[in-house]
Backbone as a printed PyTorch tensor [residue, N CA C, xyz], in Angstrom:
tensor([[[-18.9930,   3.5650,  -9.4890],
         [-18.2850,   4.4920,  -8.6230],
         [-17.1150,   3.7510,  -7.9880]],

        [[-15.9090,   4.2760,  -8.1480],
         [-14.7170,   3.6410,  -7.6090],
         [-14.3520,   4.1690,  -6.2360]],

        [[-13.4380,   3.4740,  -5.6130],
         [-12.9630,   3.8730,  -4.2940],
         [-11.5280,   3.4010,  -4.1150]],

        [[-10.8240,   4.0210,  -3.1740],
         [ -9.5420,   3.5080,  -2.7070],
         [ -9.7010,   3.1940,  -1.2260]],

        [[ -8.7890,   2.4020,  -0.6980],
         [ -8.8640,   1.9850,   0.7000],
         [ -7.7690,   2.6900,   1.4880]],

        [[ -8.2010,   3.4180,   2.5250],
         [ -7.2710,   4.1030,   3.4190],
         [ -7.6320,   3.7040,   4.8360]],

        [[ -6.7070,   3.0510,   5.5170],
         [ -6.9100,   2.5930,   6.8990],
         [ -8.1730,   1.7390,   7.0200]],

        [[ -8.3620,   0.8710,   6.0350],
         [ -9.5010,  -0.0360,   6.0590],
         [-10.8180,   0.5840,   5.6500]],

        [[-10.8260,   1.8820,   5.3650],
         [-12.0540,   2.5840,   4.9900],
         [-12.0730,   2.8440,   3.4850]],

        [[-13.2290,   2.6500,   2.8810],
         [-13.3880,   2.9340,   1.4570],
         [-13.6170,   4.4310,   1.2690]],

        [[-12.7790,   5.0450,   0.4490],
         [-12.8840,   6.4740,   0.1490],
         [-13.2700,   6.6130,  -1.3210]],

        [[-14.4180,   7.2310,  -1.5670],
         [-14.9880,   7.3450,  -2.9110],
         [-14.1000,   8.2090,  -3.8100]],

        [[-13.9350,   7.7600,  -5.0400],
         [-13.1850,   8.4880,  -6.0600],
         [-14.1750,   9.0470,  -7.0840]],

        [[-13.7660,  10.0310,  -7.8780],
         [-14.6500,  10.5590,  -8.9200],
         [-15.0940,   9.4460,  -9.8770]],

        [[-16.2840,   9.6080, -10.4480],
         [-16.8570,   8.5880, -11.3270],
         [-15.9820,   8.2510, -12.5300]],

        [[-15.2060,   9.2160, -13.0140],
         [-14.4090,   8.9620, -14.2150],
         [-13.0640,   8.2940, -13.9220]],

        [[-12.8060,   7.9530, -12.6690],
         [-11.5650,   7.2680, -12.2950],
         [-11.8830,   5.7950, -12.0510]],

        [[-11.3310,   4.9190, -12.8970],
         [-11.5390,   3.4780, -12.7060],
         [-10.4740,   2.9670, -11.7430]],

        [[-10.9310,   2.3970, -10.6300],
         [-10.0280,   1.8750,  -9.6090],
         [-10.3690,   0.4150,  -9.3430]],

        [[ -9.3400,  -0.4130,  -9.2880],
         [ -9.4790,  -1.8150,  -8.8990],
         [ -8.6070,  -1.9860,  -7.6610]],

        [[ -9.2250,  -2.3370,  -6.5250],
         [ -8.4520,  -2.4550,  -5.2880],
         [ -8.1380,  -3.9090,  -4.9690]],

        [[ -7.2840,  -4.0880,  -3.9890],
         [ -6.9110,  -5.4210,  -3.5150],
         [ -8.0980,  -6.1780,  -2.9320]],

        [[ -9.2090,  -5.4870,  -2.6590],
         [-10.4180,  -6.1350,  -2.1510],
         [-11.2960,  -6.6920,  -3.2700]],

        [[-11.0770,  -6.2250,  -4.4940],
         [-11.8930,  -6.6450,  -5.6290],
         [-11.4410,  -8.0110,  -6.1470]],

        [[-12.3880,  -8.8050,  -6.6800],
         [-12.0360, -10.1430,  -7.1770],
         [-10.9260, -10.1340,  -8.2320]],

        [[-10.8920,  -9.1140,  -9.0930],
         [ -9.8570,  -9.0400, -10.1230],
         [ -8.7030,  -8.1250,  -9.7210]],

        [[ -8.6190,  -7.7950,  -8.4310],
         [ -7.5860,  -6.8970,  -7.9410],
         [ -6.2350,  -7.5630,  -7.7680]],

        [[ -5.2110,  -6.7350,  -7.6750],
         [ -3.8510,  -7.1820,  -7.3900],
         [ -3.6110,  -6.9250,  -5.9080]],

        [[ -3.2350,  -7.9450,  -5.1650],
         [ -3.1420,  -7.7980,  -3.7140],
         [ -1.8480,  -8.3720,  -3.1650]],

        [[ -1.0800,  -7.5180,  -2.4920],
         [  0.1000,  -8.0190,  -1.7940],
         [ -0.3030,  -8.8030,  -0.5560]],

        [[ -1.5220,  -8.6300,  -0.0780],
         [ -2.0130,  -9.4030,   1.0670],
         [ -2.3400, -10.8300,   0.6350]],

        [[ -3.0840, -10.9800,  -0.4550],
         [ -3.5200, -12.3010,  -0.9140],
         [ -2.3850, -13.0920,  -1.5480]],

        [[ -1.3540, -12.4220,  -2.0120],
         [ -0.2730, -13.0880,  -2.7290],
         [  0.8070, -13.6250,  -1.8160]],

        [[  0.6620, -13.4410,  -0.5410],
         [  1.7330, -13.7870,   0.3760],
         [  1.4270, -15.0570,   1.1460]],

        [[  2.4190, -15.9040,   1.2890],
         [  2.2820, -17.1240,   2.0700],
         [  3.6360, -17.4410,   2.6760]],

        [[  3.8920, -17.1450,   3.9290],
         [  2.9860, -16.5130,   4.8790],
         [  2.6630, -15.0810,   4.4560]],

        [[  1.6110, -14.4940,   5.0500],
         [  1.0860, -13.2400,   4.5210],
         [  1.9930, -12.0220,   4.6200]],

        [[  3.0840, -12.0650,   5.3380],
         [  3.9130, -10.8590,   5.4200],
         [  5.3800, -11.1080,   5.1110]],

        [[  5.7110, -12.2030,   4.4410],
         [  7.1240, -12.3750,   4.1350],
         [  7.3420, -13.1780,   2.8650]],

        [[  8.5370, -13.0430,   2.3480],
         [  8.9220, -13.7360,   1.1270],
         [ 10.4250, -13.9360,   1.1730]],

        [[ 10.8910, -14.9950,   0.5570],
         [ 12.3280, -15.2120,   0.4550],
         [ 12.7810, -14.6920,  -0.9010]],

        [[ 13.7370, -13.7670,  -0.8820],
         [ 14.2930, -13.2030,  -2.1050],
         [ 15.8040, -13.2760,  -1.9950]],

        [[ 16.4440, -13.9180,  -2.9460],
         [ 17.8880, -14.1150,  -2.9370],
         [ 18.3570, -14.6520,  -1.5850]],

        [[ 17.6200, -15.6390,  -1.0700],
         [ 17.9980, -16.3030,   0.1700],
         [ 17.6690, -15.5490,   1.4400]],

        [[ 17.0640, -14.3920,   1.3290],
         [ 16.7630, -13.5650,   2.5020],
         [ 15.2550, -13.4800,   2.7120]],

        [[ 14.8170, -13.7480,   3.9560],
         [ 13.3900, -13.5880,   4.2750],
         [ 13.1020, -12.0930,   4.3380]],

        [[ 12.0910, -11.6620,   3.6080],
         [ 11.8720, -10.2290,   3.4640],
         [ 10.3810,  -9.9290,   3.4130]],

        [[  9.9030,  -9.0460,   4.2690],
         [  8.4780,  -8.6810,   4.2300],
         [  8.1580,  -7.8610,   2.9790]],

        [[  6.9380,  -8.0170,   2.4770],
         [  6.4340,  -7.1620,   1.4010],
         [  5.8030,  -5.9040,   1.9830]],

        [[  5.1360,  -6.0650,   3.1200],
         [  4.3340,  -4.9970,   3.7050],
         [  4.6260,  -4.9360,   5.1960]],

        [[  4.7520,  -3.7330,   5.7130],
         [  4.9660,  -3.5190,   7.1410],
         [  3.8420,  -2.6490,   7.6920]],

        [[  3.5470,  -2.7720,   8.9800],
         [  2.6840,  -1.7610,   9.6010],
         [  3.4120,  -0.4160,   9.5510]],

        [[  2.7010,   0.6450,   9.2670],
         [  3.2970,   1.9830,   9.2590],
         [  3.2490,   2.5240,  10.6780]],

        [[  4.3360,   3.0750,  11.1460],
         [  4.4080,   3.5520,  12.5210],
         [  4.2420,   5.0680,  12.5820]],

        [[  3.7020,   5.5200,  13.7090],
         [  3.5560,   6.9590,  13.9420],
         [  4.9190,   7.5720,  14.2230]],

        [[  5.0590,   8.8800,  14.0630],
         [  6.3380,   9.5310,  14.3280],
         [  6.7790,   9.3180,  15.7680]],

        [[  8.0880,   9.3950,  15.9810],
         [  8.6280,   9.2350,  17.3250],
         [  7.9790,  10.2460,  18.2630]],

        [[  7.5700,   9.7810,  19.4220],
         [  6.9130,  10.6420,  20.3940],
         [  5.4040,  10.5380,  20.3660]],

        [[  4.8350,  10.1030,  19.2380],
         [  3.3870,   9.8980,  19.1640],
         [  3.0910,   8.4700,  19.5950]],

        [[  1.9420,   8.2490,  20.1710],
         [  1.6130,   6.8960,  20.6060],
         [  0.7340,   6.2140,  19.5770]],

        [[  0.7210,   4.9050,  19.6160],
         [ -0.0950,   4.1130,  18.7020],
         [  0.7460,   3.5340,  17.5880]],

        [[  0.2170,   2.5310,  16.9230],
         [  0.9020,   1.8960,  15.8010],
         [ -0.1600,   1.2940,  14.8870]],

        [[  0.1180,   1.2680,  13.6160],
         [ -0.8440,   0.6520,  12.7010],
         [ -0.6610,  -0.8480,  12.7170]],

        [[ -1.6530,  -1.5350,  12.2150],
         [ -1.5220,  -2.9610,  11.9720],
         [ -1.6390,  -3.1880,  10.4860]],

        [[ -1.3300,  -4.3750,  10.0340],
         [ -1.4960,  -4.6570,   8.6160],
         [ -2.9420,  -4.4680,   8.2120]],

        [[ -3.1310,  -4.0570,   6.9710],
         [ -4.4370,  -3.7500,   6.4000],
         [ -5.0940,  -2.5950,   7.1370]],

        [[ -4.2790,  -1.6740,   7.6420],
         [ -4.7930,  -0.4370,   8.1980],
         [ -5.5510,  -0.5660,   9.4960]],

        [[ -5.4880,  -1.7040,  10.1360],
         [ -6.2400,  -1.8860,  11.3730],
         [ -5.5250,  -1.2080,  12.5360]],

        [[ -6.2590,  -0.4860,  13.3350],
         [ -5.7300,   0.0730,  14.5730],
         [ -4.8250,   1.2680,  14.4070]],

        [[ -4.8170,   1.9150,  13.2400],
         [ -3.9480,   3.0820,  13.0690],
         [ -4.5990,   4.2670,  13.7680]],

        [[ -4.2090,   4.5110,  14.9940],
         [ -4.8230,   5.5680,  15.8000],
         [ -3.7510,   6.3300,  16.5720]],

        [[ -3.9580,   7.5920,  16.7340],
         [ -3.1010,   8.3880,  17.6010],
         [ -3.8670,   8.6420,  18.8860]],

        [[ -3.1770,   8.5740,  20.0050],
         [ -3.8260,   8.7270,  21.3110],
         [ -4.6850,   9.9840,  21.3380]],

        [[ -5.9310,   9.8330,  21.7350],
         [ -6.8340,  10.9560,  21.8770],
         [ -7.4740,  11.4230,  20.5870]],

        [[ -6.9880,  10.9510,  19.4540],
         [ -7.5290,  11.4300,  18.1910],
         [ -8.6460,  10.5310,  17.6820]],

        [[ -8.4180,   9.2340,  17.6840],
         [ -9.4400,   8.2890,  17.2830],
         [ -9.7880,   8.2930,  15.8050]],

        [[ -9.0600,   9.0070,  14.9840],
         [ -9.3410,   9.0800,  13.5560],
         [ -8.1170,   8.5920,  12.7840]],

        [[ -8.2510,   7.4280,  12.1710],
         [ -7.1220,   6.8210,  11.4710],
         [ -6.6160,   7.6910,  10.3250]],

        [[ -7.5110,   8.3570,   9.6170],
         [ -7.1080,   9.1880,   8.4850],
         [ -6.2670,  10.3690,   8.9660]],

        [[ -6.6740,  11.0210,  10.0400],
         [ -5.8970,  12.1440,  10.5810],
         [ -4.5440,  11.6750,  11.0960]],

        [[ -4.5140,  10.5160,  11.7390],
         [ -3.2470,   9.9780,  12.2320],
         [ -2.3150,   9.6670,  11.0610]],

        [[ -2.8550,   9.0810,  10.0180],
         [ -2.0650,   8.7480,   8.8400],
         [ -1.5320,  10.0070,   8.1580]],

        [[ -2.3340,  11.0570,   8.1270],
         [ -1.9130,  12.3190,   7.5060],
         [ -0.7030,  12.9250,   8.2080]],

        [[ -0.4840,  12.5690,   9.4550],
         [  0.6850,  13.0660,  10.1850],
         [  1.9470,  12.3000,   9.8210]],

        [[  1.7930,  11.1550,   9.1770],
         [  2.9430,  10.3170,   8.8360],
         [  3.3050,  10.4260,   7.3550]],

        [[  2.3290,  10.2590,   6.4810],
         [  2.5900,  10.2600,   5.0380],
         [  2.7110,  11.6930,   4.5440]],

        [[  3.8570,  11.9930,   3.9280],
         [  4.0760,  13.3510,   3.4310],
         [  4.7210,  13.3680,   2.0420]],

        [[  4.8750,  12.1870,   1.4430],
         [  5.5530,  12.1030,   0.1610],
         [  4.8380,  11.1200,  -0.7590]],

        [[  4.7000,  11.4960,  -2.0190],
         [  4.2280,  10.5770,  -3.0460],
         [  5.4140,  10.3160,  -3.9700]],

        [[  5.7720,   9.0540,  -4.1170],
         [  6.8930,   8.6640,  -4.9660],
         [  6.3320,   8.0540,  -6.2430]],

        [[  6.7310,   8.5930,  -7.3830],
         [  6.3020,   8.0690,  -8.6790],
         [  7.4580,   7.3100,  -9.3140]],

        [[  7.1710,   6.1080,  -9.7910],
         [  8.1720,   5.2940, -10.4810],
         [  7.6640,   5.0010, -11.8920]],

        [[  8.5650,   4.8860, -12.8220],
         [  8.2250,   4.3040, -14.1240],
         [  8.9970,   2.9990, -14.1920]],

        [[  8.2690,   1.8940, -14.2820],
         [  8.9230,   0.5920, -14.1620],
         [  9.2640,  -0.0630, -15.4940]],

        [[  8.7640,   0.4610, -16.5940],
         [  9.0730,  -0.1100, -17.8940],
         [  8.2500,  -1.3340, -18.2590]],

        [[  7.3830,  -1.7920, -17.3660],
         [  6.5160,  -2.9280, -17.6780],
         [  5.3630,  -2.4780, -18.5700]],

        [[  4.7290,  -3.4500, -19.2320],
         [  3.6500,  -3.1360, -20.1670],
         [  2.2990,  -2.9660, -19.4870]],

        [[  2.1820,  -3.3910, -18.2290],
         [  0.8970,  -3.3040, -17.5350],
         [  1.1170,  -3.3550, -16.0280]],

        [[  0.0650,  -3.0180, -15.2980],
         [  0.1220,  -3.1200, -13.8370],
         [  0.2970,  -4.5680, -13.3990]],

        [[ -0.3220,  -5.4940, -14.1210],
         [ -0.1720,  -6.9140, -13.7760],
         [  1.2750,  -7.3620, -13.9340]],

        [[  1.9400,  -6.8970, -14.9810],
         [  3.3510,  -7.2310, -15.1770],
         [  4.2140,  -6.5800, -14.1000]],

        [[  3.9050,  -5.3420, -13.7550],
         [  4.6180,  -4.6480, -12.6780],
         [  4.4560,  -5.3980, -11.3640]],

        [[  3.2320,  -5.8070, -11.0630],
         [  2.9340,  -6.5470,  -9.8400],
         [  3.7590,  -7.8310,  -9.7760]],

        [[  3.8060,  -8.5690, -10.8840],
         [  4.5780,  -9.8150, -10.9300],
         [  6.0640,  -9.5510, -10.6910]],

        [[  6.5880,  -8.4770, -11.2860],
         [  7.9940,  -8.1230, -11.0910],
         [  8.2710,  -7.7670,  -9.6350]],

        [[  7.3830,  -6.9800,  -9.0370],
         [  7.5580,  -6.6060,  -7.6300],
         [  7.5390,  -7.8440,  -6.7370]],

        [[  6.6010,  -8.7600,  -6.9680],
         [  6.5450,  -9.9950,  -6.1800],
         [  7.8430, -10.7810,  -6.3060]],

        [[  8.3270, -10.8930,  -7.5270],
         [  9.5490, -11.6500,  -7.7870],
         [ 10.7490, -11.0580,  -7.0530]],

        [[ 10.7840,  -9.7450,  -6.9500],
         [ 11.9350,  -9.0650,  -6.3520],
         [ 11.7740,  -8.7600,  -4.8660]],

        [[ 10.6040,  -9.0870,  -4.3070],
         [ 10.4010,  -8.8560,  -2.8800],
         [ 10.0310,  -7.4290,  -2.5300]],

        [[  9.4540,  -6.7110,  -3.4810],
         [  9.0300,  -5.3380,  -3.2450],
         [  7.5140,  -5.2390,  -3.3070]],

        [[  6.9930,  -4.0710,  -2.9740],
         [  5.5520,  -3.8350,  -3.0110],
         [  5.3070,  -2.3670,  -3.3280]],

        [[  4.0530,  -2.0210,  -3.5340],
         [  3.6660,  -0.6370,  -3.7930],
         [  2.2000,  -0.4720,  -3.4160]],

        [[  1.7620,   0.7410,  -3.3340],
         [  0.3570,   0.9990,  -3.0250],
         [ -0.4900,   1.0280,  -4.2940]],

        [[ -0.0390,   1.7920,  -5.2890],
         [ -0.8280,   2.0180,  -6.5050],
         [  0.0010,   1.7590,  -7.7530]],

        [[ -0.6830,   1.2920,  -8.7950],
         [ -0.1100,   1.1470, -10.1320],
         [ -1.1530,   1.6800, -11.1090]],

        [[ -0.7110,   2.2820, -12.2010],
         [ -1.6390,   2.8590, -13.1750],
         [ -1.3460,   2.2700, -14.5470]],

        [[ -2.3680,   1.6810, -15.1680],
         [ -2.2320,   1.1310, -16.5180],
         [ -2.2800,   2.2470, -17.5550]],

        [[ -1.8950,   1.9180, -18.7790],
         [ -1.8860,   2.8880, -19.8760],
         [ -3.2730,   3.4570, -20.1550]],

        [[ -4.3310,   2.6870, -19.8580],
         [ -5.6950,   3.1850, -20.0840],
         [ -6.2150,   4.0390, -18.9290]],

        [[ -5.3740,   4.2610, -17.9140],
         [ -5.7540,   5.0930, -16.7770],
         [ -6.3310,   4.3350, -15.5980]],

        [[ -6.5220,   3.0250, -15.7290],
         [ -7.0380,   2.2330, -14.6090],
         [ -6.0220,   2.2250, -13.4760]],

        [[ -6.4930,   2.5480, -12.2840],
         [ -5.6450,   2.5610, -11.0900],
         [ -5.8400,   1.2380, -10.3560]],

        [[ -4.7410,   0.5640, -10.0510],
         [ -4.7720,  -0.6520,  -9.2410],
         [ -4.1830,  -0.3200,  -7.8810]],

        [[ -4.9440,  -0.5740,  -6.8310],
         [ -4.4380,  -0.3950,  -5.4700],
         [ -4.1560,  -1.7830,  -4.9080]],

        [[ -2.8950,  -2.0600,  -4.5680],
         [ -2.4870,  -3.3890,  -4.1150],
         [ -2.2060,  -3.4580,  -2.6210]],

        [[ -2.1870,  -2.3080,  -1.9440],
         [ -1.8870,  -2.2350,  -0.5130],
         [ -2.6740,  -1.0780,   0.0870]],

        [[ -3.2020,  -1.2560,   1.2850],
         [ -3.8560,  -0.1620,   2.0130],
         [ -2.8300,   0.9450,   2.2480]],

        [[ -3.2370,   2.1820,   2.0610],
         [ -2.3440,   3.3240,   2.2620],
         [ -1.8050,   3.3650,   3.6940]],

        [[ -2.5540,   2.8300,   4.6460],
         [ -2.1090,   2.8450,   6.0420],
         [ -0.9390,   1.9090,   6.2920]],

        [[ -0.7250,   0.9540,   5.4080],
         [  0.4010,   0.0440,   5.5620],
         [  1.5650,   0.5190,   4.7120]],

        [[  2.7710,   0.1860,   5.1360],
         [  3.9730,   0.6310,   4.4530],
         [  4.3910,  -0.3910,   3.4020]],

        [[  4.4780,   0.0470,   2.1700],
         [  4.9750,  -0.7970,   1.0880],
         [  6.4810,  -0.5910,   0.9510]],

        [[  7.1540,  -1.5730,   0.3840],
         [  8.5960,  -1.4770,   0.1440],
         [  8.8230,  -1.0700,  -1.3030]],

        [[  9.0610,   0.2150,  -1.5150],
         [  9.1830,   0.7240,  -2.8810],
         [ 10.1340,   1.8900,  -3.0100]],

        [[ 10.5490,   2.4980,  -1.9110],
         [ 11.2830,   3.7580,  -2.0290],
         [ 12.4050,   3.9020,  -1.0010]],

        [[ 13.0890,   2.8180,  -0.7070],
         [ 14.2470,   2.8790,   0.1830],
         [ 13.9800,   3.5860,   1.4880]],

        [[ 14.7590,   4.6180,   1.7760],
         [ 14.7020,   5.3010,   3.0570],
         [ 13.4580,   6.1230,   3.3250]],

        [[ 12.5690,   6.2770,   2.3440],
         [ 11.3510,   7.0490,   2.5820],
         [ 10.0800,   6.1960,   2.5580]],

        [[ 10.2210,   4.8780,   2.6440],
         [  9.0390,   4.0100,   2.6740],
         [  8.0710,   4.4050,   3.7770]],

        [[  8.5970,   4.7260,   4.9430],
         [  7.7700,   5.0090,   6.1190],
         [  6.8550,   6.2140,   5.9180]],

        [[  7.3010,   7.1880,   5.1480],
         [  6.5540,   8.4450,   5.0180],
         [  5.9650,   8.6470,   3.6260]],

        [[  5.9360,   7.5750,   2.8260],
         [  5.5090,   7.7640,   1.4360],
         [  4.4770,   6.7420,   0.9860]],

        [[  3.7830,   7.1290,  -0.0770],
         [  2.9660,   6.1920,  -0.8460],
         [  3.4610,   6.2840,  -2.2740]]])
């Protein structure tokens, strides 16, 4: 039985969906690949791979890396708070032969993503959905 990670919580996926997360020994992880854990130098510029995702202006609270503390005042439910922020799914075709190759390319270029899908349908989750990956320019904050 597979799962994905949302705000630090494991969410069960259907049995026929193979998922490998950043928590798994054979997983691809933007957290484990970073030294220091939130930045990289790309073309001479220090650049984070992953940012805490922030709540909309006017709402209180802020996420932490790896989905810790993502709460809206009075709500106490990280998933509900996250649902108020994420409203877009961005799909990319990267031209790589595998998720591992895509991951290596993203690391090299100073980018990140939440999910990658191999040709056999295996889903790789490399970042908690509660954290913001760098993959979609001006809509990173509101997208996975």
